[in-house]
Amino acid sequence: MQYVSTRGQAPAQSFSEILLGGLAPDGGLYLPIEYPRVSGAELDAWRKLSYADLAVEVLKKFATDIPQEDLKSLAHKTYSAAVYRNARAGDDASQITPLHVLEERNGTQLVLQALSNGPTLAFKDMAMQLLGNLFEYTLAKQDAELNIFGATSGDTGSAAEYAMRGKKGIRVFMLSPHQKMSAFQTAQMFSLQDPNIFNIAVKGVFDDCQDMVKAVSNDLEFKARQKIGTVNSINWARVVAQVVYYFRGYLSATSRNDQKVSFTVPSGNFGNICAGHIARMMGLPIDKLVVATNENDVLDEFFRTGVYRVRKSAETYHTSSPSMDISKASNFERFIYDLLGRDAARVRALFRKVETHGGFDLSGKPDSDGDEFAKVAQYGFVSGRSAHADRVATIRDVHEKYGVMIDTHTADGVKVAREHLSPGVPMIVLETALPAKFNETIREALGRDAERPAGFENIESLPQRFDVLPPDVEEMKAYIAARTGL
């Protein structure tokens, strides 16, 4: 399996060659030359597999340059009950991503897929734990080092740091928007004292952090000298790892391959739902892919109108679902590449316009950039928006009716999912995090604190270690260089 850039000006490479990097040298994102297909016979066989063995079957279609026995060892090391030990009461931790039927209306089930049983209580663990093991495996073979440079709006950072802490040959430099995460999220990251972990609070919003990651990645000389890699969702291996739980969700919710399901995904950076798009392109019988946004509704606007309009930092809202406080969706380029028939020249032109004019228009109206918005329905995408009052009401409703406590982002998903139900088609909402990570809003909605898994009782009181920097690329480069000695 070879991978090409969405912008068409980088050489094709293997899975292992793109694993440690992020952006392609031409500024694009990697995708396989063609998506591998999954047959009905394979789906039948996969219904019987454990999560780890299912991961092997999916991964081996993409990581064709890694021996299957090595993939099996890595998957079983990653997806074990010992790692995903924070399951809800009554759940079988060995299932890794169990389903919970919340309600049934007119023969349609609304289902929650639990993805937050890992060490940092967020769905990001599903990919990041595998990525940490893949990085360590690959670096050991190359006798090399890696300096991970990433950005987080809340959960990616802690998932990356917990996956990489203590890993040989790896340092983590993680940017986050200063004072714009929940108290729990902040403590989870900043309380880590491992010498290979560096937390940098940036005076700005998440998009400022993400822009600096891209700027550093595009400085190819600095990137090579400092051995920079990324764990943000632009990393292809992270997207592939997320594809696995779409297959698991489908196989758990159905009994036959002629059945379809829909997925609703709380989305800011388009990485999680991009994995659903890829699963659908592989042949997974998905009906709708529902994009759920918060007040930062760039993606909802596109899927309603065909206009992709990036907001400036000052126009990005700080909300009670902060992991989605994003106004420039990095992984969106992967979908646009497919939507445009893999026309790399047009992708280059459109995303150059994002940088110069703040967006593009595919609505087909006069003076628009094209008319491909009409093709979006062929890919199953629809969308919706949720605001603070919606998520508070949804958290309260789900708890009162079903005795289930959900976090703010998952509440955005449930609210939007209810707007897109189809008779006879199960709607699976992908859980984003455990509610303990957003206790301020849980207390507002329910008048009580969220339950915390063992070991997280007093995390906010732990000593914190971090540095505060401005959104200045040159100052950030100097910070990295001073700590690597390269």
PDB file of C-alpha atoms in Angstrom, residues 207 267-268 291-311 315-317 319 321 324-329 332 383-387 391 416:
ATOM      1  CA  ASP A 207      -6.351  27.327  15.769  1.00  0.00           C
ATOM      2  CA  SER A 267     -16.578  17.002  15.322  1.00  0.00           C
ATOM      3  CA  GLY A 268     -14.259  19.993  15.247  1.00  0.00           C
ATOM      4  CA  VAL A 291     -21.386  15.795  11.722  1.00  0.00           C
ATOM      5  CA  ALA A 292     -22.320  17.368  15.077  1.00  0.00           C
ATOM      6  CA  THR A 293     -20.730  20.740  15.840  1.00  0.00           C
ATOM      7  CA  ASN A 294     -20.998  23.168  18.724  1.00  0.00           C
ATOM      8  CA  GLU A 295     -21.250  26.967  18.356  1.00  0.00           C
ATOM      9  CA  ASN A 296     -18.082  26.795  16.230  1.00  0.00           C
ATOM     10  CA  ASP A 297     -20.085  25.547  13.280  1.00  0.00           C
ATOM     11  CA  VAL A 298     -17.718  25.811  10.303  1.00  0.00           C
ATOM     12  CA  LEU A 299     -18.378  22.195   9.310  1.00  0.00           C
ATOM     13  CA  ASP A 300     -22.147  22.435   9.789  1.00  0.00           C
ATOM     14  CA  GLU A 301     -22.172  25.485   7.525  1.00  0.00           C
ATOM     15  CA  PHE A 302     -20.330  23.591   4.798  1.00  0.00           C
ATOM     16  CA  PHE A 303     -22.578  20.531   4.919  1.00  0.00           C
ATOM     17  CA  ARG A 304     -25.665  22.751   4.784  1.00  0.00           C
ATOM     18  CA  THR A 305     -24.511  25.251   2.165  1.00  0.00           C
ATOM     19  CA  GLY A 306     -21.329  24.130   0.413  1.00  0.00           C
ATOM     20  CA  VAL A 307     -19.428  27.124   1.791  1.00  0.00           C
ATOM     21  CA  TYR A 308     -16.280  26.441   3.834  1.00  0.00           C
ATOM     22  CA  ARG A 309     -15.615  29.650   5.766  1.00  0.00           C
ATOM     23  CA  VAL A 310     -12.809  29.576   8.318  1.00  0.00           C
ATOM     24  CA  ARG A 311     -13.314  31.849  11.331  1.00  0.00           C
ATOM     25  CA  GLU A 315     -14.478  34.728  16.029  1.00  0.00           C
ATOM     26  CA  THR A 316     -13.855  31.336  17.656  1.00  0.00           C
ATOM     27  CA  TYR A 317     -16.085  30.796  20.661  1.00  0.00           C
ATOM     28  CA  THR A 319     -17.622  26.832  24.796  1.00  0.00           C
ATOM     29  CA  SER A 321     -17.540  21.509  24.728  1.00  0.00           C
ATOM     30  CA  MET A 324     -14.569  21.232  19.434  1.00  0.00           C
ATOM     31  CA  ASP A 325     -13.629  24.913  19.696  1.00  0.00           C
ATOM     32  CA  ILE A 326     -11.977  24.736  16.291  1.00  0.00           C
ATOM     33  CA  SER A 327     -12.584  26.902  13.232  1.00  0.00           C
ATOM     34  CA  LYS A 328     -10.134  25.345  10.761  1.00  0.00           C
ATOM     35  CA  ALA A 329     -10.716  21.603  10.319  1.00  0.00           C
ATOM     36  CA  PHE A 332     -11.385  18.232   6.020  1.00  0.00           C
ATOM     37  CA  SER A 383     -24.872  17.825   9.871  1.00  0.00           C
ATOM     38  CA  GLY A 384     -26.294  19.785  12.768  1.00  0.00           C
ATOM     39  CA  ARG A 385     -25.381  22.285  15.461  1.00  0.00           C
ATOM     40  CA  SER A 386     -25.692  22.321  19.239  1.00  0.00           C
ATOM     41  CA  ALA A 387     -25.255  25.180  21.720  1.00  0.00           C
ATOM     42  CA  ARG A 391     -26.082  20.273  25.696  1.00  0.00           C
ATOM     43  CA  VAL A 416     -27.924  16.306  16.557  1.00  0.00           C
TER      44      VAL A 416
END
